[in-house]
Coordinates of C-alpha atoms in Angstrom, one line a residue:
X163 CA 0.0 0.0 0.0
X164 CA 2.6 2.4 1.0
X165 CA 4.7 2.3 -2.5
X166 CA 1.3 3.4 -4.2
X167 CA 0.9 6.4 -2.6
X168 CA 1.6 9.8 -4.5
X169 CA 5.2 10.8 -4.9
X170 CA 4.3 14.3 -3.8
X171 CA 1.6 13.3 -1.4
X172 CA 4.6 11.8 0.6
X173 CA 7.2 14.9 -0.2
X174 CA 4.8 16.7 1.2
X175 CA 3.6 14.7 4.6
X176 CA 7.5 14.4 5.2
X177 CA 7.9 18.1 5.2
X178 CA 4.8 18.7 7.7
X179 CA 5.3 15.8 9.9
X180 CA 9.2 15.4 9.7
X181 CA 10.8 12.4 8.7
X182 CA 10.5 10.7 12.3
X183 CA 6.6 10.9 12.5
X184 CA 6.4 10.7 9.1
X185 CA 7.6 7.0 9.2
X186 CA 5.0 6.2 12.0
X187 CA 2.0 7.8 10.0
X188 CA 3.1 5.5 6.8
X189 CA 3.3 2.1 8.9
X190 CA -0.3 2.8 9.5
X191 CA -0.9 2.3 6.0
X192 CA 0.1 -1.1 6.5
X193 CA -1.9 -1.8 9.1
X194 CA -5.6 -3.4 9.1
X195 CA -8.6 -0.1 9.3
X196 CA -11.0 -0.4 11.5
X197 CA -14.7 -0.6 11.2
X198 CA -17.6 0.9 13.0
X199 CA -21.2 1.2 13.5
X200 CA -23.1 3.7 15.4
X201 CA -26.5 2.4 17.2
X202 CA -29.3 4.5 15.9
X203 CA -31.1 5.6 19.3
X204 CA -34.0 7.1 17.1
X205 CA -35.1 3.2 17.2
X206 CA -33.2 1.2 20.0
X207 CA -31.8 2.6 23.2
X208 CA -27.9 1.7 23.2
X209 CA -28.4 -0.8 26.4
X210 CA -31.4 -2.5 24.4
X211 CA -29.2 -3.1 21.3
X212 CA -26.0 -4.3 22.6
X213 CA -28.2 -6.7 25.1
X214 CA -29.0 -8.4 21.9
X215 CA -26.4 -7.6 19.4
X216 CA -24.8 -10.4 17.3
X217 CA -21.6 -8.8 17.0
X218 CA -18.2 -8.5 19.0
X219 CA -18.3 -4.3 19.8
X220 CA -16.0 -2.3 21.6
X221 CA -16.6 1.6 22.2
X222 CA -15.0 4.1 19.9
X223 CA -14.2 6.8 22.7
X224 CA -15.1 9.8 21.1
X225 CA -18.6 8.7 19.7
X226 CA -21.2 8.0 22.4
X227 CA -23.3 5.6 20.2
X228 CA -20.0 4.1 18.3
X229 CA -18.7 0.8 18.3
X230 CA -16.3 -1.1 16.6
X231 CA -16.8 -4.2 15.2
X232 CA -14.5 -7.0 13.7
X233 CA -13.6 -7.2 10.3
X234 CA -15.1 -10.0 8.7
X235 CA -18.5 -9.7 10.5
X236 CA -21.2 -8.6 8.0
X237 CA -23.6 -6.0 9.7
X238 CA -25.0 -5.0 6.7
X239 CA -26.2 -8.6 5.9
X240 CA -28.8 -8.8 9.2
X241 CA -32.3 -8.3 9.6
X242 CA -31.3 -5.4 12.5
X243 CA -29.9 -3.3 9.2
X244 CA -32.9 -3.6 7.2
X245 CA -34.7 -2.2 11.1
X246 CA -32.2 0.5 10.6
X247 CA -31.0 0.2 14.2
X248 CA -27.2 0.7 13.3
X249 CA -25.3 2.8 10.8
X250 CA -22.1 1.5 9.2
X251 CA -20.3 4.4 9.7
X252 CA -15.8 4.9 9.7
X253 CA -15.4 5.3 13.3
X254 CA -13.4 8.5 13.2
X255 CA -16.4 10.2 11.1
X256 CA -18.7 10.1 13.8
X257 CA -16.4 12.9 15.6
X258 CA -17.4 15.8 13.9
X259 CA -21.1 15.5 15.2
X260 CA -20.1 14.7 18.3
X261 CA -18.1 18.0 18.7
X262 CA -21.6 19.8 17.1
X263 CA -23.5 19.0 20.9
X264 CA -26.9 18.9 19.2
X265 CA -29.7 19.2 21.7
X266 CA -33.5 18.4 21.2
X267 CA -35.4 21.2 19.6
X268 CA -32.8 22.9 18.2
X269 CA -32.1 24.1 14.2
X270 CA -29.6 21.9 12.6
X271 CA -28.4 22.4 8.9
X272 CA -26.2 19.6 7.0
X273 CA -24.6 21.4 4.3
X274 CA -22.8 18.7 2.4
X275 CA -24.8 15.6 3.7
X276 CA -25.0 13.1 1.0
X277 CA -25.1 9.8 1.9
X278 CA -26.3 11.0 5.3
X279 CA -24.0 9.4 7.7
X280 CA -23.3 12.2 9.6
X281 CA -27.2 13.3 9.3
X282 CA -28.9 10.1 10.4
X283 CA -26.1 11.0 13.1
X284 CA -27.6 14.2 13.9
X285 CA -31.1 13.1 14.3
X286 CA -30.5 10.8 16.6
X287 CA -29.3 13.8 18.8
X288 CA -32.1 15.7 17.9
X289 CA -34.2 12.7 19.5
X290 CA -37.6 13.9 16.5
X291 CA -37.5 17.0 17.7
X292 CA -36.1 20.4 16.0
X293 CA -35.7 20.7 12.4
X294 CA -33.1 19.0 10.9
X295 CA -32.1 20.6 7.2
X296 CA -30.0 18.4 5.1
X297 CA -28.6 19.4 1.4
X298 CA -26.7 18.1 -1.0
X299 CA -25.6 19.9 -4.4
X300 CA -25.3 16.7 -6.3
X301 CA -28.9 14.9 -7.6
X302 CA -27.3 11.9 -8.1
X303 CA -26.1 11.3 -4.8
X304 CA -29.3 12.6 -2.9
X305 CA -31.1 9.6 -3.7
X306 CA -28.8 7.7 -1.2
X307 CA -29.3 10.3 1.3
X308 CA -33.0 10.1 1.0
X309 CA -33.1 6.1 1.6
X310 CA -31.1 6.6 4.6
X311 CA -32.8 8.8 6.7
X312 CA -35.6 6.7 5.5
X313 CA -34.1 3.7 6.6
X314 CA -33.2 5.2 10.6
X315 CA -37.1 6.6 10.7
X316 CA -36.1 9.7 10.9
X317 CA -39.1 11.8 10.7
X318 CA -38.0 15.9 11.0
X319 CA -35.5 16.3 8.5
X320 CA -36.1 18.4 5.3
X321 CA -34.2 17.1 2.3
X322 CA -32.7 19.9 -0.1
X323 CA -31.2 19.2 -3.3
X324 CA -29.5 23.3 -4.0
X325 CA -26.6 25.0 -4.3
X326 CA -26.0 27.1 -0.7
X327 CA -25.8 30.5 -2.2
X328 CA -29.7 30.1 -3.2
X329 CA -30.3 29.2 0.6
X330 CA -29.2 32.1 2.1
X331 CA -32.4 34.5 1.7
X332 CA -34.7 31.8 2.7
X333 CA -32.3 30.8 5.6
X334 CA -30.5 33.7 6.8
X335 CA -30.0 33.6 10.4
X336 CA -31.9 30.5 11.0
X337 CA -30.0 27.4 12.2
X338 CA -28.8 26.6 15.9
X339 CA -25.9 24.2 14.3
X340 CA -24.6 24.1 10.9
X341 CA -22.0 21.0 10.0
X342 CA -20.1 21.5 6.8
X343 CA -18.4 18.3 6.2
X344 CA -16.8 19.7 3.1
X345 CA -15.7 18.5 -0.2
X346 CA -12.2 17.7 0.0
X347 CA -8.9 16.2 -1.7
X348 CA -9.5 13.1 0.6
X349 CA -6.0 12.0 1.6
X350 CA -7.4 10.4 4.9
X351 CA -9.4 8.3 3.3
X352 CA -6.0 6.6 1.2
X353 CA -6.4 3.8 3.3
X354 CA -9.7 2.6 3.5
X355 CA -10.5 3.6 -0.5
X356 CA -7.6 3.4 -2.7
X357 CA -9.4 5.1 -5.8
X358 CA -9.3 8.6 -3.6
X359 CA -5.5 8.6 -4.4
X360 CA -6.4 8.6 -8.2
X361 CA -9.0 11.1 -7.4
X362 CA -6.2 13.5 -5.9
X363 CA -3.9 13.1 -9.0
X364 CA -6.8 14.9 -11.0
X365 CA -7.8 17.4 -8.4
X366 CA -6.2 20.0 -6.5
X367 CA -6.2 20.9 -3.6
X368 CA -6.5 24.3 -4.2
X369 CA -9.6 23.8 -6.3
X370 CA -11.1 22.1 -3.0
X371 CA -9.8 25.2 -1.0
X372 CA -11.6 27.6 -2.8
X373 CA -15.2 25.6 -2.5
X374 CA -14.1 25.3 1.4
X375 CA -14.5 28.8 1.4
X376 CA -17.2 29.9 -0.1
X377 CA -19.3 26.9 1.8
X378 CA -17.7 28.4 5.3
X379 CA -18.9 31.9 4.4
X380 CA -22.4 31.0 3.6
X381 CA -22.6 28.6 6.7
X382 CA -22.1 32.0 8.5
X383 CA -24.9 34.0 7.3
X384 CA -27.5 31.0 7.8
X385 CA -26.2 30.7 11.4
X386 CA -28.3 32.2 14.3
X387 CA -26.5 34.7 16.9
X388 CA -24.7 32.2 19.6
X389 CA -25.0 29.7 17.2
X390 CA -22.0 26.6 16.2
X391 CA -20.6 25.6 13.1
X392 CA -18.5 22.7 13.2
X393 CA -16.1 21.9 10.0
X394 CA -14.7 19.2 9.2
X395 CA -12.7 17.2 6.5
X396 CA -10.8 14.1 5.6
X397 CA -7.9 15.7 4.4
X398 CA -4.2 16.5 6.3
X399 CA -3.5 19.2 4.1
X400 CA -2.9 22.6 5.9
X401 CA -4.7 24.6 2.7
X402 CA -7.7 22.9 3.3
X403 CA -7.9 23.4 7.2
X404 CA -5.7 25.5 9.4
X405 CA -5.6 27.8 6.1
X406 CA -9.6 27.7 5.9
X407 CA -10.1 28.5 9.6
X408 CA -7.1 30.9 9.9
X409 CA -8.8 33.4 7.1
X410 CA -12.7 32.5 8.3
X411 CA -11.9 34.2 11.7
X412 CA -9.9 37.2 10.0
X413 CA -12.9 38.0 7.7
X414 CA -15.8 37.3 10.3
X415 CA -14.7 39.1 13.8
X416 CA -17.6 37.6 15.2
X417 CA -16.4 33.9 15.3
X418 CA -14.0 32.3 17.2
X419 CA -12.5 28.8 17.7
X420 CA -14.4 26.5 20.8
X421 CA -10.9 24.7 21.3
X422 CA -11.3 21.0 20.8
X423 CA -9.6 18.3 23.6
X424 CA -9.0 14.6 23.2
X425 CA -7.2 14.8 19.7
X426 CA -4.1 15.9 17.9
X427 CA -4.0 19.9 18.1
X428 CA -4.3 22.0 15.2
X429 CA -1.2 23.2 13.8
X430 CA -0.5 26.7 13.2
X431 CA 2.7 26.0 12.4
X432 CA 1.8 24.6 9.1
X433 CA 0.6 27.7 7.9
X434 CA 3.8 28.5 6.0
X435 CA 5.0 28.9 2.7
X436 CA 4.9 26.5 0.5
X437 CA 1.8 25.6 1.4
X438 CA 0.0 28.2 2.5
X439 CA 0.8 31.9 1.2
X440 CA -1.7 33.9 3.1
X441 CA -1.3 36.7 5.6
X442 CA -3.1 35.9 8.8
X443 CA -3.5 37.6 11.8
X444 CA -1.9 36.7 15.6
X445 CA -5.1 35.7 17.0
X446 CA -6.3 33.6 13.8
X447 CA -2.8 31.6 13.6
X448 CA -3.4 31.2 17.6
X449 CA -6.8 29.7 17.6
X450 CA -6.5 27.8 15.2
X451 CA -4.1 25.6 17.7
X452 CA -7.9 24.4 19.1
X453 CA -8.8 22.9 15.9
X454 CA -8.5 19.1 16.2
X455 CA -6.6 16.1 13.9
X456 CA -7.5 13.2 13.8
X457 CA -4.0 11.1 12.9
X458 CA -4.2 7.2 11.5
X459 CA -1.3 6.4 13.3
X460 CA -3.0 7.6 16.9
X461 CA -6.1 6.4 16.7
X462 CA -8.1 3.6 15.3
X463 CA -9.8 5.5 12.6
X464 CA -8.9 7.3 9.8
X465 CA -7.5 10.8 9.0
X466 CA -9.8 13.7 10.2
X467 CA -9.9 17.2 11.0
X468 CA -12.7 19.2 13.0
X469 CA -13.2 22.6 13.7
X470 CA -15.5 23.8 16.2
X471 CA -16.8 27.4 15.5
X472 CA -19.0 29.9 17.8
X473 CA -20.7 32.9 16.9
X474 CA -21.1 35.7 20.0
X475 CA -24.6 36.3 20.5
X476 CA -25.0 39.5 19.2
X477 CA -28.4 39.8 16.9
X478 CA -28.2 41.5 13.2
X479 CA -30.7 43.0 10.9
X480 CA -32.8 40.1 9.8
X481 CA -31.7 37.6 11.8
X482 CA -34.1 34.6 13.1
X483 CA -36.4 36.1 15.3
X484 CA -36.3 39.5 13.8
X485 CA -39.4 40.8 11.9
X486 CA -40.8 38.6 9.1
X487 CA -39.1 35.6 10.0
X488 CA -40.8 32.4 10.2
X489 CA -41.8 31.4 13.7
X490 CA -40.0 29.2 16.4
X491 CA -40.2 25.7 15.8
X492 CA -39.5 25.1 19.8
X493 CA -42.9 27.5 20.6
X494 CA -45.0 27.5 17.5
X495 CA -48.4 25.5 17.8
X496 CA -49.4 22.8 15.4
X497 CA -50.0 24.0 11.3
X498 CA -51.5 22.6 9.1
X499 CA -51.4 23.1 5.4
X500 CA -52.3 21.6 2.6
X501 CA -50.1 22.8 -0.4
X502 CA -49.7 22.0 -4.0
X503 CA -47.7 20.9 -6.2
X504 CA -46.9 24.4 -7.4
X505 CA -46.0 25.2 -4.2
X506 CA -49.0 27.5 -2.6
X507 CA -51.1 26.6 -0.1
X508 CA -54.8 26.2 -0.3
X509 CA -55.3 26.9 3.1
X510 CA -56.5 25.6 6.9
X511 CA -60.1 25.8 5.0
X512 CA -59.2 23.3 2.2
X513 CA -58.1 21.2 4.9
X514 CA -61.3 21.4 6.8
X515 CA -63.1 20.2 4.1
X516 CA -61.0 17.1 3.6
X517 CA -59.9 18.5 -0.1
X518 CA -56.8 20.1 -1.5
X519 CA -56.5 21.9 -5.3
X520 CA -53.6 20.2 -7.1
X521 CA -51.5 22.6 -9.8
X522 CA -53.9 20.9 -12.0
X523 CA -57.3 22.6 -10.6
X524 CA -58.0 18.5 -9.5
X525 CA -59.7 17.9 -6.2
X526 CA -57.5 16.0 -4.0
X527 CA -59.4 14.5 -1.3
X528 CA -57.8 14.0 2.4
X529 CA -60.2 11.6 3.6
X530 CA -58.6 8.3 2.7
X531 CA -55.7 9.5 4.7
X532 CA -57.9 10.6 7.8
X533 CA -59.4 7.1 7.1
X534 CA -56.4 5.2 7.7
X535 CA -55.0 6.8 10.1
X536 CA -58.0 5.9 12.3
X537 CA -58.3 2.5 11.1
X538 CA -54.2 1.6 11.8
X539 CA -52.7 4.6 14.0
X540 CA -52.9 4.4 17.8
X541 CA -52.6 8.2 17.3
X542 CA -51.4 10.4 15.4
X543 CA -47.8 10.2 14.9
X544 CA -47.5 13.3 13.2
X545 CA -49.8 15.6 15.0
X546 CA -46.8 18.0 16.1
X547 CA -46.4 19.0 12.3
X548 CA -47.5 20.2 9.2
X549 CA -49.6 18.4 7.2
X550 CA -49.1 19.4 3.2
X551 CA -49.6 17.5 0.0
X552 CA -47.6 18.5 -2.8
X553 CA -49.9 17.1 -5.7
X554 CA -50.8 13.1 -4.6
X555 CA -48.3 13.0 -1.8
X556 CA -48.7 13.5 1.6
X557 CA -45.9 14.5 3.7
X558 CA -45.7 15.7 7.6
X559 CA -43.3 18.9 7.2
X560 CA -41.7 20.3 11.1
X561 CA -43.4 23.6 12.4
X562 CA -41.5 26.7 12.3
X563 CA -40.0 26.6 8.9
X564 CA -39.7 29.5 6.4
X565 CA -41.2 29.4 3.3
X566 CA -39.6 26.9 1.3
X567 CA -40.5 28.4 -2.1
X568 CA -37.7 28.6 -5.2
X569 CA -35.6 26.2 -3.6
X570 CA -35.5 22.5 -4.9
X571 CA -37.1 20.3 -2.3
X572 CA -36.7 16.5 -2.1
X573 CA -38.2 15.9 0.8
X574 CA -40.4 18.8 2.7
X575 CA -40.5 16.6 5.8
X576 CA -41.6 13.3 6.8
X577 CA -43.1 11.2 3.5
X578 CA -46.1 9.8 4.5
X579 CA -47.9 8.4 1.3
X580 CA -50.0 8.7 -1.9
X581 CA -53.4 10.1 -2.2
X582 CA -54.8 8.2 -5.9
X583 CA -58.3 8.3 -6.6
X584 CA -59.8 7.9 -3.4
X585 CA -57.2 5.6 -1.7
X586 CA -54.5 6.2 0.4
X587 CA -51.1 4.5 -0.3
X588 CA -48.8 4.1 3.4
X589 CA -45.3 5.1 1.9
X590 CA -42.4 2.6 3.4
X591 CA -40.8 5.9 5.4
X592 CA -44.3 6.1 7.6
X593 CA -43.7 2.6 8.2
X594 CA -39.9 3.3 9.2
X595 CA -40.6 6.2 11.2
X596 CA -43.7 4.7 13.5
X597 CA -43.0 2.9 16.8
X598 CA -44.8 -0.8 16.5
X599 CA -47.0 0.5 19.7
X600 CA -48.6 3.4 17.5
X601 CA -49.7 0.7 15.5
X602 CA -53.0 -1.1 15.3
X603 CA -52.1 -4.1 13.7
X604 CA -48.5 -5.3 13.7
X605 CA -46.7 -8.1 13.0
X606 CA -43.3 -8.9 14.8
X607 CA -41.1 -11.6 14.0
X608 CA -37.9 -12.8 15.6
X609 CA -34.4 -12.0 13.5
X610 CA -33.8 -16.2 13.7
X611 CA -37.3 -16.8 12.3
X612 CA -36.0 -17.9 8.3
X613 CA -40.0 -15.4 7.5
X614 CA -37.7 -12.3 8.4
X615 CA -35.2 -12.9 5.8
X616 CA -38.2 -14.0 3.3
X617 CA -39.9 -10.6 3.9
X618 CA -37.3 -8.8 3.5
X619 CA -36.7 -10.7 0.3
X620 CA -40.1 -9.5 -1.7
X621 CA -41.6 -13.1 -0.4
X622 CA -45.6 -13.8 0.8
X623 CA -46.2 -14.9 4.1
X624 CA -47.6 -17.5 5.7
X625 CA -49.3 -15.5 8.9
X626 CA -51.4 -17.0 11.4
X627 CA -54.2 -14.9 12.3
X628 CA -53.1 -15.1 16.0
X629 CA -49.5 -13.9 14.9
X630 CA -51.6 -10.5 14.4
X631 CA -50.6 -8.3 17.0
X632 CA -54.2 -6.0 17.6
X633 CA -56.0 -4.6 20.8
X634 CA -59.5 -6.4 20.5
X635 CA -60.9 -3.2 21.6
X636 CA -59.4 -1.2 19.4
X637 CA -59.8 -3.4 16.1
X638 CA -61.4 -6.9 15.8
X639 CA -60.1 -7.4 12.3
X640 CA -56.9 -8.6 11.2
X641 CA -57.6 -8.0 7.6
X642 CA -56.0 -5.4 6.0
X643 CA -52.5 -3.1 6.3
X644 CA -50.0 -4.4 9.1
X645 CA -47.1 -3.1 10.7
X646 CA -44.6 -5.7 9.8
X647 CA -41.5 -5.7 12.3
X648 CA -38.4 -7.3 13.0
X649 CA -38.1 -8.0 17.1
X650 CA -40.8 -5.2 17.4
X651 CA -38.5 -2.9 15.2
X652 CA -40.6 -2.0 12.0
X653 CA -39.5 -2.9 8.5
X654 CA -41.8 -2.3 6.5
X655 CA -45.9 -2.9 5.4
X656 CA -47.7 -6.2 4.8
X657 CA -51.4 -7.1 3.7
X658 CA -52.9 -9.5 5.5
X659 CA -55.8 -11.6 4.6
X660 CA -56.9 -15.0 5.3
X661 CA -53.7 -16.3 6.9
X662 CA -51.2 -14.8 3.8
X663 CA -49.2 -11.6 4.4
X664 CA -49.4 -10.0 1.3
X665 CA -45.8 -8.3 1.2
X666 CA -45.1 -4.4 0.3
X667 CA -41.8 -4.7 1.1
X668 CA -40.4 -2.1 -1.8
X669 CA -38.4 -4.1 -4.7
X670 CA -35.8 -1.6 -4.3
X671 CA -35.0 -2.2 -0.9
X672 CA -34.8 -5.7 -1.1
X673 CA -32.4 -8.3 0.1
X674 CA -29.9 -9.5 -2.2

């Protein structure tokens, strides 16, 4: 491994590390990775898992929900995966969230989420409530970010597909937290993925240097007053960290470093010529000492580095709060809306009435969802949100968000299914996001029972009417939609009907 990395990737780490430490840092390339997983506690308390985890874990110190797991195990090939109560997530990646200390209610943004590691990450923190904001710039690569936080039921996040400069009006002075996990030249990642050293052939690192910055200065005018950014990358290079910090705090006085403990410092030092050719300030070259590096040859992860970043609380013109700024999603009471696939909303009224006008002028009628909702929900899981329809699909959006319009929206919240001709299609992210006990009718089978595997393989059941888990006061029939779950962990929907489960298990997702 070692004789295929770069010729100047190596010049270069010799002359920042020195030749001694340099020789430690390249025996790590010879040495196994690691592997981690992060329990996802928006489904399983940590205790609950590990009491019936198949795996051998140990803790990854820095990641409260992260464990290590031996290479060779297969997580990704259980019936717990497809329950999405675990991530597979590079151990030292779960840092920069840590460092973020997301609390419950708060306004979290993920800039550069795609594939939603580090999102799925945040929600968990955010424990369903808050909003939690997640964009990526690339179509092709929201699609995995989508399935994921389908996949962890995460039910408050608002999925953006748009570059961050048309964010800004709509999301000045909004968020809490904002993490920028930013596009970078990837050098810590030479050892788990090989192709990233081909990838930094044809790139430079200066071409990731200048995206770094722009991202970092639009982070800062979405950010609330008191608010946190924390930036991170996968990269040692000095230009895209120290550097990128270093001239952040020179151009935006009202920022400055939260110094970071428990990792490698930051290294001021390394903002030197020829590397970095910038003029910065005393106090910028200090803090950026409190910046954090994760090193391959320290720790069992890979390369990292994390910047923690707090704004004083000082409010500005049209800030959140300020006049004309949607309201707080901690204080506002339940809206509803129903809106339409152009966008504008028809209104409490339409609502009232059970109908909503498509862009088309077509009636859409809300009563097949009101209908199975009271036939299958306990109670209404998503009573503490919006309820809009954008054309035929239903979808519970978070209170408190601005108006949305002009931006392109994936996701405005929490998919719940299809309004077609008077019925209502369940989409596979309600069933994902319930709890099996705000279910009616549920079905739970055990991870050894060889009907988990079959379900999650597209098959029919064979179901015994008995197997239907139902309160006798609350629904005598069996018939119909049912909550199917793994060890009481939802996977998905079935049909049941004279002793067959009738699976709706979506082909896409399927075992292979």
């Amino acid at each position: 491994m070692t004789k295929q990395l770069p010729a100047l990737f190596r010049e270069k780490m010799i002359d920042l590390l020195g030749e001694n430490e340099f020789e430690k840092f390249l025996e790590s390339y010879d040495q196994p990775r690691s592997f981690g997983l992060r329990v996802n506690t928006v489904k399983v308390e940590k205790a609950d898992f590990l009491a019936k985890s198949p795996f051998t874990l140990s803790a990854v110190p820095w990641a409260s929900e992260g464990f290590y797991y031996e290479e060779g195990e297969r997580p990704g090939k259980h019936p717990y995966y497809h329950a999405g109560l675990y991530y597979i997530q590079e151990p030292s990646a779960m840092a920069p969230v840590e460092l973020l200390q997301v609390r419950p209610g708060e306004r979290v943004l993920d800039l550069c989420a795609a594939p939603g590691g580090k999102s799925t990450q945040i929600a968990a923190k955010l424990q369903g409530e808050g909003v939690l904001v997640v964009n990526d710039i690339h179509s092709d690569r929201v699609k995995a970010l989508v399935k994921n936080l389908e996949l962890l039921g995460v039910r408050n996040a608002i999925v953006l597909n748009e570059k961050p400069e048309r964010m800004l009006k709509v999301f000045h002075g909004y968020f809490d937290k904002i993490l920028i996990d930013a596009p970078c030249s990837g050098e810590g990642m030479f050892r788990k993925e090989e192709e990233m050293m081909q990838q930094w052939e044809r790139h430079s690192v200066q071409e990731f240097a200048s995206m770094q910055r722009e991202l970092l200065g639009q982070a800062a005018q979405m950010l609330a007053p008191g608010g946190m950014i924390v930036y991170s990358t996968c990269t040692f290079s000095p230009e895209e960290n120290e550097a990128q910090i270093a001239e952040f705090l020179d151009k935006h006085p009202a920022f400055d470093v939260v110094p970071v403990e428990g990792f490698g410092a930051g290294r001021p030092d390394w903002l030197r010529a020829p590397w970095c050719e910038e003029e910065f300030s005393d106090h910028a070259r200090e803090a950026v000492a409190g910046t954090a590096r994760l090193w391959p040859h320290r720790l069992r992860g890979e390369g990292h580095f994390v910047a923690v970043l707090r704004r004083d609380g000082a409010t500005v013109e049209g800030d959140a709060g300020s006049a004309g700024n949607a309201g707080d999603a901690r204080d506002a009471g339940r809206a509803v809306d129903v809106v339409s696939a152009s966008g504008k909303r028809s209104g409490r009224e339409a609502l009232r009435k059970g109908r909503a006008e498509t862009s088309t002028r077509a009636a859409v009628s809300l009563e097949p969802l009101l209908a199975f909702s009271g036939e299958l929900l306990r109670s209404e899981p998503f009573a503490a949100e919006r309820l809009v329809c954008y054309g035929e699909h239903a979808y519970a959006s978070p209170a408190g968000l601005p108006e949305l319009h002009g931006l392109k929206v994936v996701r405005p919240g929490w998919y719940i299914g299809s309004l077609h001709r008077g019925r209502f299609e369940p989409s596979h992210a309600l069933a994902m996001g319930l709890r099996m006990r705000e279910a009616k009718r549920a079905l739970s089978l055990a991870s050894s029972d060889e009907r988990a595997l079959r379900y999650l393989k597209g098959e029919t059941l064979e179901v015994a009417e008995s197997e239907i888990i139902r309160d006798p006061e609350v629904t005598k029939a069996a018939k119909g939609y049912c909550l199917v779950c793994i060890e009481d962990h939802p996977v998905g929907w079935g049909k049941w009907h004279d002793g067959m489960l009738k699976n709706e298990y979506p082909p896409g997702w399927r075992w292979t």
